[in-house]
Amino acid sequence: MTLARLPRRPYLWAALALGLAALLATACARPPTPEGWAAPRPVTLNGGAVLVAHKAKLYSLPGTTDADLSGNANWQFPPKDKTTFPISEQAQQSLTASIDALDAVDDGTKTRLKKLVGDLMVSGPSKSALDADIKASAAPQAQRDKLTSAVDGAVAAESSALNKLQGFYGDIGVSADNKTAFLTSFKGIVFALDVATGHVRWLRDAGAGIVGGVAVDGDTIYFGTKGKRVYAVAAATGDPTWQFSTAGEVWATPTVDGDTIYVTSLDGSLYAIDKSGNKKWKFPGAGSGIASRPVVSDDAVYIGAFDNKLYSVKKSDGTENWSLKAGNWFWATPLLNNGVLYAPSLDGKVYAVDAKTGMSKWSQPFDTGTEVRSAPVMAGGGLIVAARSGEVYKLDPATGDPQQGGPVIAGTKILADLTTNGANTVYVLPMSATLFVVDASAQLAVGSVPLPQ
Amino acid sequence: MDYVAFLFHVGLVVPMTNVLIALARIFGGNYGVAIIVFTLLMRFITWPLTSSQYKASRAMQAIQPQLQELQKKYKGKDPKKLQAETMALYREAGVNPLGCILPMIVQMPIWIALYQVIRLSLGDAPESLVTLSQSLYPIPFVHTAVPLNNHMLFWNLGQPDASYVLPFLVAASMYVQQKLITPPPSAAATTQAQQQQQQTTQMMTWMMPLMFGFWSLSVPAGLALYWFVSNLSGIVLQYFYMGRKMDWRSILTLSPAPAPAAKPAQKQRPEPREKATPAETEADVTAGEADISERPASDAAKQEARRKRHGRRRGKR
C-alpha cells in the first residue's frame, strides 16, 4: 500500500475510516457466548418443584403446574449472596476430620472449631473467624498451618468454581430419592446439589468442558466431557470410579440400560461400555459426529448423527439394523413410544418411523419450517414438538397432523429439550428468562413463569 | 439494512464458510491449514488488483521528480494550476491514485466475512453449531465435515490468541511489508504540505502494524492467522515483482534519513502506461532510476552497482 504517495489525503483518511469502521463493527460483534439449553427437570421433593437452568443459573421453582408454579424460587444456584452460602458438605467433612486429628486440643475447642467450619461460607468474614481460632488453638504449629491451608484451599476452590459456570447444557440428573441433583457446567465442573436447599454436597472439576448431562444409576453417575472421556463417579462423594477414552468429544448424556452404558461421541461412534469401564462394542458407522443421546429399546439402540442419518443399532453386537436419511443433522434425542420412533431433525422436519424396520409411519414428515433441536415428549395424547423458531406443536402420533389449533408462540428460540411431569404438563424453556408451562390435555394452553432476576 | 446484512451473509459469509470447511476436510480436517490455503487463494484472486497497486506505486515513484518540479514552480502562487497540472501528470503517466488503496478496500469485506465465518464455524458455543448447520450447502463432503478441528499448533483459532504470538507476527509482518513499499522521505519536501505528507507516511508505517497487532489481540486467532499469512505472501509477491529493487535494509531503519532532492535533469515525462508492454517496461526502468535518485547518494551508488551486475547477468543469459 503506497499510501505514502497519495496526493489526495482524503483518500487516505477515507480508507482508514473505512477500515476502522469495519474493524470496530467486527470487534463489537463478539463471539457468541455459551448460554446453555438444559431441560427443566421436575422433582417430587417438598411437594414438588421444577429445577430450571437458565444461562449460568439454576432455580428451584415451587410447584409443578402453571397454576401453582411461582417465580419466587425456593433457591437459586449460585446464590446472589455468597457470604451466606456454605462451602460444600464434602469440604466441611474433610475439615472436620482434620480438626478431630489435631493434637493437644481440648474437646471444647474442637467443638467450637467444627461449629465454625459448619458456618464457613464461600465468601465473607467467616473464614477470618475460623483462621483466628485455629491460630489461637494449642495444636502444634505444623498442624495449624496445614489446617489453615486446607481452609484456604477449600474456600478458594469453591468460590472459583461458582464464578466460572458459563451455562448448563446437559440433562440435570436426580437421585432416586429426589434428594440430590447432579448438574454439569459448560466449564467442566460437576455439582451435586441438595435439592431442598441448593447447597453443594460435592463438586468436581472434570478438566474439560461438559455439554452433556449426568446419567444416574444407583450409587454411580456417568457423564462425558469435551476432553474425550467418559467418567463413572460415586454419586455420594464424587470420587471417580473409572474413566473411558473415546476418539472424539462427548456431547451427549450417556444412557444406562441394564449392565451397559451407551455413549455417543463426535468421533462418529456409539460406544457400549460395561459397568467396569470396559468397551463391549463400538458402532463406528456414522460418517460424522454424533451429539444425540442414545435411546434404548429391548434389542436396539437409536442414535441421530451429523451425517443426516438416524441409525438403529443392534444392542447385542453394535451392527446396524437400518438407517434413515434426512435433509440435515439429527441432534435431538429421539422419542420411542409404542414401537414408533419420533425423530426431529435440523432440517425442520419430524420423522416417525417403525422402530423395528425403519419404515415411515406417516405419509410424510411433519415440517415445522425451522430446525428442531429439542427432544419431543408425549403428553395429553399428542406428540409435543418445539421448533427453534419458538413454535410448539401438538401432533397426532398416528398421522403427524397438527392437532387442535395452531402452534403456540413461545416468543424466543427454543433449543432445550422438552420435559413433562408424566401427565399433561410440558415444560418448555426458550432462551429467554421465562419458563413456559404447557397444558397439553386438550388444546395447547400456555402459562409463563418469569424466572427470578 | 437487514437486506444488506442478508445479502452479505448469503453472498459472502455462507460461500466462504463452505469453501473453508471443504478446504479443512481436504487438508485432514485442520482449519488452520484451510485458512492458510484460503489466504493464498484470495491473494491469487486479488492479484490483478495487487499488481495494479504495485504498478501504481512504481509509477507514482517515477513521476516524483516531475511532481516536485511542479510544486516548486507553482508553490504559493497558483494552487489551482498546481492541482490541474498534477492531475494531468497522473493521467499521462497512467497513475490512478485509488489504485494504491483499492486492494485494501476490496479486502475489507473479506476480513469482516472471515470474522463472521470463524464465529460461525469455530464458535465455542454449541448454539453456533446449530446455526452452522443451516449455513452448509447440501453437499455431503461439506455437510458431514463437522466437527471441525479448531486447533493449530497451540492456537484455538476460534478464540483470541492469548499467547501474543500471532498479534506479534501480524504486527511484525505488516511492519516489514509497509517498510518495503514506503519510500524514504525526500529532502525535496520543502513545503509544509509535503513535510506533513511525509510525516503521515512515516506515521502510517508504525500505526498500521500497531493497529492490526492490537486488533489481533481481540479477534479470533483464525483472522489474525489470515492477516499474518496475507502479509507474508504480500512480502513474497513484492519480492518477485520488485526483485532487486527492494531495499531490505530499510526494514532495520526506524526513521530513514531524508533523501536528496530529485535530479533536475530528469525533465522528460514518462511514457503513457496504458497499453503496450514495451512502453510499460520502459516506464518501469524509468521508475527504477527515479527511485534510485531519491535515495541517499551512497545507497544510490550501491543500487546502481547492483543494477549493473544484474544487467551483466542478464547479458550472460
PDB file of C-alpha atoms in Angstrom, chain A residues 198-381:
ATOM      1  CA  GLY A 198     -29.450 -25.790  46.705  1.00  0.00           C
ATOM      2  CA  HIS A 199     -26.321 -26.208  48.813  1.00  0.00           C
ATOM      3  CA  VAL A 200     -23.398 -28.078  47.334  1.00  0.00           C
ATOM      4  CA  ARG A 201     -22.835 -31.633  48.525  1.00  0.00           C
ATOM      5  CA  TRP A 202     -19.666 -32.033  46.460  1.00  0.00           C
ATOM      6  CA  LEU A 203     -18.122 -30.672  43.303  1.00  0.00           C
ATOM      7  CA  ARG A 204     -15.526 -31.983  40.863  1.00  0.00           C
ATOM      8  CA  ASP A 205     -13.594 -30.293  38.092  1.00  0.00           C
ATOM      9  CA  ALA A 206     -13.566 -32.675  35.123  1.00  0.00           C
ATOM     10  CA  GLY A 207     -10.705 -30.770  33.494  1.00  0.00           C
ATOM     11  CA  ALA A 208     -12.611 -30.228  30.227  1.00  0.00           C
ATOM     12  CA  GLY A 209     -15.884 -28.640  29.166  1.00  0.00           C
ATOM     13  CA  ILE A 210     -19.120 -30.569  29.543  1.00  0.00           C
ATOM     14  CA  VAL A 211     -22.049 -30.268  27.140  1.00  0.00           C
ATOM     15  CA  GLY A 212     -23.944 -33.438  28.061  1.00  0.00           C
ATOM     16  CA  GLY A 213     -25.621 -34.167  31.341  1.00  0.00           C
ATOM     17  CA  VAL A 214     -25.458 -36.764  34.060  1.00  0.00           C
ATOM     18  CA  ALA A 215     -26.947 -40.261  33.914  1.00  0.00           C
ATOM     19  CA  VAL A 216     -27.769 -41.530  37.383  1.00  0.00           C
ATOM     20  CA  ASP A 217     -27.642 -45.249  38.063  1.00  0.00           C
ATOM     21  CA  GLY A 218     -27.969 -46.118  41.737  1.00  0.00           C
ATOM     22  CA  ASP A 219     -24.856 -45.039  43.569  1.00  0.00           C
ATOM     23  CA  THR A 220     -22.919 -44.156  40.418  1.00  0.00           C
ATOM     24  CA  ILE A 221     -23.297 -41.310  37.955  1.00  0.00           C
ATOM     25  CA  TYR A 222     -21.945 -41.181  34.411  1.00  0.00           C
ATOM     26  CA  PHE A 223     -21.055 -38.240  32.213  1.00  0.00           C
ATOM     27  CA  GLY A 224     -18.836 -37.452  29.227  1.00  0.00           C
ATOM     28  CA  THR A 225     -16.637 -34.432  28.531  1.00  0.00           C
ATOM     29  CA  LYS A 226     -15.140 -32.420  25.693  1.00  0.00           C
ATOM     30  CA  GLY A 227     -11.848 -33.922  26.835  1.00  0.00           C
ATOM     31  CA  LYS A 228     -12.860 -37.200  25.061  1.00  0.00           C
ATOM     32  CA  ARG A 229     -13.550 -39.042  28.312  1.00  0.00           C
ATOM     33  CA  VAL A 230     -16.466 -40.788  29.934  1.00  0.00           C
ATOM     34  CA  TYR A 231     -16.409 -40.849  33.726  1.00  0.00           C
ATOM     35  CA  ALA A 232     -18.091 -43.087  36.268  1.00  0.00           C
ATOM     36  CA  VAL A 233     -18.232 -41.275  39.589  1.00  0.00           C
ATOM     37  CA  ALA A 234     -19.549 -42.210  43.036  1.00  0.00           C
ATOM     38  CA  ALA A 235     -22.817 -40.330  43.488  1.00  0.00           C
ATOM     39  CA  ALA A 236     -22.232 -39.820  47.217  1.00  0.00           C
ATOM     40  CA  THR A 237     -18.704 -38.430  47.105  1.00  0.00           C
ATOM     41  CA  GLY A 238     -17.846 -37.517  43.513  1.00  0.00           C
ATOM     42  CA  ASP A 239     -14.840 -39.836  43.614  1.00  0.00           C
ATOM     43  CA  PRO A 240     -14.107 -41.252  40.153  1.00  0.00           C
ATOM     44  CA  THR A 241     -14.549 -44.989  39.767  1.00  0.00           C
ATOM     45  CA  TRP A 242     -13.226 -45.304  36.230  1.00  0.00           C
ATOM     46  CA  GLN A 243     -12.813 -43.365  33.045  1.00  0.00           C
ATOM     47  CA  PHE A 244     -13.110 -44.418  29.430  1.00  0.00           C
ATOM     48  CA  SER A 245     -11.413 -42.748  26.478  1.00  0.00           C
ATOM     49  CA  THR A 246     -13.171 -42.029  23.200  1.00  0.00           C
ATOM     50  CA  ALA A 247     -11.680 -40.745  19.961  1.00  0.00           C
ATOM     51  CA  GLY A 248     -13.833 -37.602  19.991  1.00  0.00           C
ATOM     52  CA  GLU A 249     -15.554 -35.196  22.341  1.00  0.00           C
ATOM     53  CA  VAL A 250     -18.610 -36.494  24.159  1.00  0.00           C
ATOM     54  CA  TRP A 251     -21.515 -34.029  23.931  1.00  0.00           C
ATOM     55  CA  ALA A 252     -24.492 -36.161  24.926  1.00  0.00           C
ATOM     56  CA  THR A 253     -25.675 -37.591  28.222  1.00  0.00           C
ATOM     57  CA  PRO A 254     -24.849 -41.313  28.432  1.00  0.00           C
ATOM     58  CA  THR A 255     -27.733 -43.760  28.625  1.00  0.00           C
ATOM     59  CA  VAL A 256     -27.649 -46.607  31.125  1.00  0.00           C
ATOM     60  CA  ASP A 257     -29.531 -49.765  30.265  1.00  0.00           C
ATOM     61  CA  GLY A 258     -29.072 -52.857  32.410  1.00  0.00           C
ATOM     62  CA  ASP A 259     -25.367 -53.508  32.697  1.00  0.00           C
ATOM     63  CA  THR A 260     -24.370 -51.323  29.765  1.00  0.00           C
ATOM     64  CA  ILE A 261     -23.647 -47.627  29.348  1.00  0.00           C
ATOM     65  CA  TYR A 262     -24.205 -46.258  25.843  1.00  0.00           C
ATOM     66  CA  VAL A 263     -22.201 -43.215  24.874  1.00  0.00           C
ATOM     67  CA  THR A 264     -22.168 -41.239  21.627  1.00  0.00           C
ATOM     68  CA  SER A 265     -19.199 -39.173  20.519  1.00  0.00           C
ATOM     69  CA  LEU A 266     -18.299 -36.510  17.984  1.00  0.00           C
ATOM     70  CA  ASP A 267     -15.869 -39.063  16.555  1.00  0.00           C
ATOM     71  CA  GLY A 268     -18.975 -40.542  14.895  1.00  0.00           C
ATOM     72  CA  SER A 269     -19.157 -43.642  17.087  1.00  0.00           C
ATOM     73  CA  LEU A 270     -21.563 -45.181  19.533  1.00  0.00           C
ATOM     74  CA  TYR A 271     -19.791 -46.967  22.386  1.00  0.00           C
ATOM     75  CA  ALA A 272     -21.248 -49.709  24.576  1.00  0.00           C
ATOM     76  CA  ILE A 273     -19.326 -49.857  27.854  1.00  0.00           C
ATOM     77  CA  ASP A 274     -19.809 -52.289  30.723  1.00  0.00           C
ATOM     78  CA  LYS A 275     -20.064 -51.081  34.298  1.00  0.00           C
ATOM     79  CA  SER A 276     -16.383 -51.727  34.899  1.00  0.00           C
ATOM     80  CA  GLY A 277     -15.418 -49.276  32.186  1.00  0.00           C
ATOM     81  CA  ASN A 278     -14.549 -51.849  29.510  1.00  0.00           C
ATOM     82  CA  LYS A 279     -15.684 -51.486  25.932  1.00  0.00           C
ATOM     83  CA  LYS A 280     -18.243 -54.085  24.859  1.00  0.00           C
ATOM     84  CA  TRP A 281     -18.524 -52.913  21.278  1.00  0.00           C
ATOM     85  CA  LYS A 282     -18.301 -49.826  19.152  1.00  0.00           C
ATOM     86  CA  PHE A 283     -20.534 -48.760  16.284  1.00  0.00           C
ATOM     87  CA  PRO A 284     -18.346 -46.640  14.004  1.00  0.00           C
ATOM     88  CA  GLY A 285     -20.954 -46.305  11.268  1.00  0.00           C
ATOM     89  CA  ALA A 286     -21.814 -42.615  11.358  1.00  0.00           C
ATOM     90  CA  GLY A 287     -19.854 -40.665   8.814  1.00  0.00           C
ATOM     91  CA  SER A 288     -19.872 -37.617  11.068  1.00  0.00           C
ATOM     92  CA  GLY A 289     -20.243 -36.617  14.710  1.00  0.00           C
ATOM     93  CA  ILE A 290     -22.998 -37.852  16.998  1.00  0.00           C
ATOM     94  CA  ALA A 291     -24.376 -35.499  19.642  1.00  0.00           C
ATOM     95  CA  SER A 292     -27.756 -37.058  20.391  1.00  0.00           C
ATOM     96  CA  ARG A 293     -28.411 -39.130  23.478  1.00  0.00           C
ATOM     97  CA  PRO A 294     -28.849 -42.849  22.711  1.00  0.00           C
ATOM     98  CA  VAL A 295     -32.348 -44.249  23.095  1.00  0.00           C
ATOM     99  CA  VAL A 296     -32.519 -47.901  24.015  1.00  0.00           C
ATOM    100  CA  SER A 297     -35.238 -50.467  23.344  1.00  0.00           C
ATOM    101  CA  ASP A 298     -35.296 -54.194  24.066  1.00  0.00           C
ATOM    102  CA  ASP A 299     -32.989 -55.070  21.218  1.00  0.00           C
ATOM    103  CA  ALA A 300     -31.757 -51.859  19.615  1.00  0.00           C
ATOM    104  CA  VAL A 301     -30.083 -48.532  20.270  1.00  0.00           C
ATOM    105  CA  TYR A 302     -31.222 -45.472  18.297  1.00  0.00           C
ATOM    106  CA  ILE A 303     -28.997 -42.519  17.571  1.00  0.00           C
ATOM    107  CA  GLY A 304     -29.141 -39.467  15.344  1.00  0.00           C
ATOM    108  CA  ALA A 305     -25.950 -38.202  13.706  1.00  0.00           C
ATOM    109  CA  PHE A 306     -24.461 -35.185  11.949  1.00  0.00           C
ATOM    110  CA  ASP A 307     -24.274 -37.210   8.726  1.00  0.00           C
ATOM    111  CA  ASN A 308     -28.046 -36.525   8.452  1.00  0.00           C
ATOM    112  CA  LYS A 309     -28.880 -40.117   9.396  1.00  0.00           C
ATOM    113  CA  LEU A 310     -30.908 -41.758  12.115  1.00  0.00           C
ATOM    114  CA  TYR A 311     -29.487 -45.176  12.991  1.00  0.00           C
ATOM    115  CA  SER A 312     -30.835 -48.294  14.594  1.00  0.00           C
ATOM    116  CA  VAL A 313     -28.010 -50.420  16.003  1.00  0.00           C
ATOM    117  CA  LYS A 314     -28.251 -53.950  17.404  1.00  0.00           C
ATOM    118  CA  LYS A 315     -27.840 -53.992  21.162  1.00  0.00           C
ATOM    119  CA  SER A 316     -26.090 -57.332  21.042  1.00  0.00           C
ATOM    120  CA  ASP A 317     -23.121 -56.527  18.829  1.00  0.00           C
ATOM    121  CA  GLY A 318     -23.379 -52.925  17.619  1.00  0.00           C
ATOM    122  CA  THR A 319     -24.097 -53.705  13.984  1.00  0.00           C
ATOM    123  CA  GLU A 320     -26.524 -51.572  12.014  1.00  0.00           C
ATOM    124  CA  ASN A 321     -30.183 -52.551  11.651  1.00  0.00           C
ATOM    125  CA  TRP A 322     -31.310 -49.693   9.443  1.00  0.00           C
ATOM    126  CA  SER A 323     -30.782 -46.001   8.869  1.00  0.00           C
ATOM    127  CA  LEU A 324     -32.951 -43.128   7.721  1.00  0.00           C
ATOM    128  CA  LYS A 325     -31.636 -40.092   5.897  1.00  0.00           C
ATOM    129  CA  ALA A 326     -32.949 -36.564   6.471  1.00  0.00           C
ATOM    130  CA  GLY A 327     -32.105 -33.208   4.940  1.00  0.00           C
ATOM    131  CA  ASN A 328     -29.894 -32.065   7.815  1.00  0.00           C
ATOM    132  CA  TRP A 329     -28.352 -33.289  11.057  1.00  0.00           C
ATOM    133  CA  PHE A 330     -30.159 -35.271  13.712  1.00  0.00           C
ATOM    134  CA  TRP A 331     -29.264 -33.685  17.050  1.00  0.00           C
ATOM    135  CA  ALA A 332     -32.397 -34.048  19.174  1.00  0.00           C
ATOM    136  CA  THR A 333     -32.774 -37.182  21.248  1.00  0.00           C
ATOM    137  CA  PRO A 334     -35.430 -39.304  19.500  1.00  0.00           C
ATOM    138  CA  LEU A 335     -38.537 -40.412  21.378  1.00  0.00           C
ATOM    139  CA  LEU A 336     -39.503 -44.077  21.409  1.00  0.00           C
ATOM    140  CA  ASN A 337     -43.183 -44.658  22.084  1.00  0.00           C
ATOM    141  CA  ASN A 338     -45.233 -47.787  21.391  1.00  0.00           C
ATOM    142  CA  GLY A 339     -42.763 -49.112  18.845  1.00  0.00           C
ATOM    143  CA  VAL A 340     -42.568 -45.842  16.925  1.00  0.00           C
ATOM    144  CA  LEU A 341     -39.509 -43.661  16.866  1.00  0.00           C
ATOM    145  CA  TYR A 342     -40.121 -39.919  16.624  1.00  0.00           C
ATOM    146  CA  ALA A 343     -37.015 -38.102  15.497  1.00  0.00           C
ATOM    147  CA  PRO A 344     -36.799 -34.361  14.803  1.00  0.00           C
ATOM    148  CA  SER A 345     -34.031 -33.088  12.548  1.00  0.00           C
ATOM    149  CA  LEU A 346     -32.306 -29.772  11.986  1.00  0.00           C
ATOM    150  CA  ASP A 347     -33.936 -29.789   8.538  1.00  0.00           C
ATOM    151  CA  GLY A 348     -37.068 -28.700  10.422  1.00  0.00           C
ATOM    152  CA  LYS A 349     -38.944 -31.959   9.985  1.00  0.00           C
ATOM    153  CA  VAL A 350     -40.157 -34.528  12.467  1.00  0.00           C
ATOM    154  CA  TYR A 351     -39.846 -38.115  11.272  1.00  0.00           C
ATOM    155  CA  ALA A 352     -41.897 -41.022  12.594  1.00  0.00           C
ATOM    156  CA  VAL A 353     -40.598 -44.484  11.761  1.00  0.00           C
ATOM    157  CA  ASP A 354     -41.255 -48.040  12.814  1.00  0.00           C
ATOM    158  CA  ALA A 355     -38.542 -48.778  15.352  1.00  0.00           C
ATOM    159  CA  LYS A 356     -38.130 -52.334  14.083  1.00  0.00           C
ATOM    160  CA  THR A 357     -37.926 -51.682  10.362  1.00  0.00           C
ATOM    161  CA  GLY A 358     -37.196 -48.012   9.912  1.00  0.00           C
ATOM    162  CA  MET A 359     -40.206 -47.650   7.615  1.00  0.00           C
ATOM    163  CA  SER A 360     -42.029 -44.365   7.758  1.00  0.00           C
ATOM    164  CA  LYS A 361     -45.226 -44.355   9.833  1.00  0.00           C
ATOM    165  CA  TRP A 362     -46.572 -41.084   8.478  1.00  0.00           C
ATOM    166  CA  SER A 363     -47.402 -40.287   4.886  1.00  0.00           C
ATOM    167  CA  GLN A 364     -44.817 -37.529   5.115  1.00  0.00           C
ATOM    168  CA  PRO A 365     -42.683 -35.989   7.870  1.00  0.00           C
ATOM    169  CA  PHE A 366     -44.191 -33.030   9.682  1.00  0.00           C
ATOM    170  CA  ASP A 367     -42.445 -29.828   8.614  1.00  0.00           C
ATOM    171  CA  THR A 368     -42.067 -27.114  11.271  1.00  0.00           C
ATOM    172  CA  GLY A 369     -40.219 -24.787   8.915  1.00  0.00           C
ATOM    173  CA  THR A 370     -37.248 -24.244  11.213  1.00  0.00           C
ATOM    174  CA  GLU A 371     -34.689 -26.560  12.732  1.00  0.00           C
ATOM    175  CA  VAL A 372     -35.690 -28.736  15.681  1.00  0.00           C
ATOM    176  CA  ARG A 373     -33.027 -29.457  18.293  1.00  0.00           C
ATOM    177  CA  SER A 374     -35.339 -30.036  21.235  1.00  0.00           C
ATOM    178  CA  ALA A 375     -36.300 -33.581  22.113  1.00  0.00           C
ATOM    179  CA  PRO A 376     -40.060 -34.137  21.803  1.00  0.00           C
ATOM    180  CA  VAL A 377     -42.306 -35.572  24.515  1.00  0.00           C
ATOM    181  CA  MET A 378     -45.640 -37.359  24.586  1.00  0.00           C
ATOM    182  CA  ALA A 379     -48.320 -35.565  26.607  1.00  0.00           C
ATOM    183  CA  GLY A 380     -52.089 -35.249  26.530  1.00  0.00           C
ATOM    184  CA  GLY A 381     -52.280 -37.967  23.896  1.00  0.00           C
TER     185      GLY A 381
END
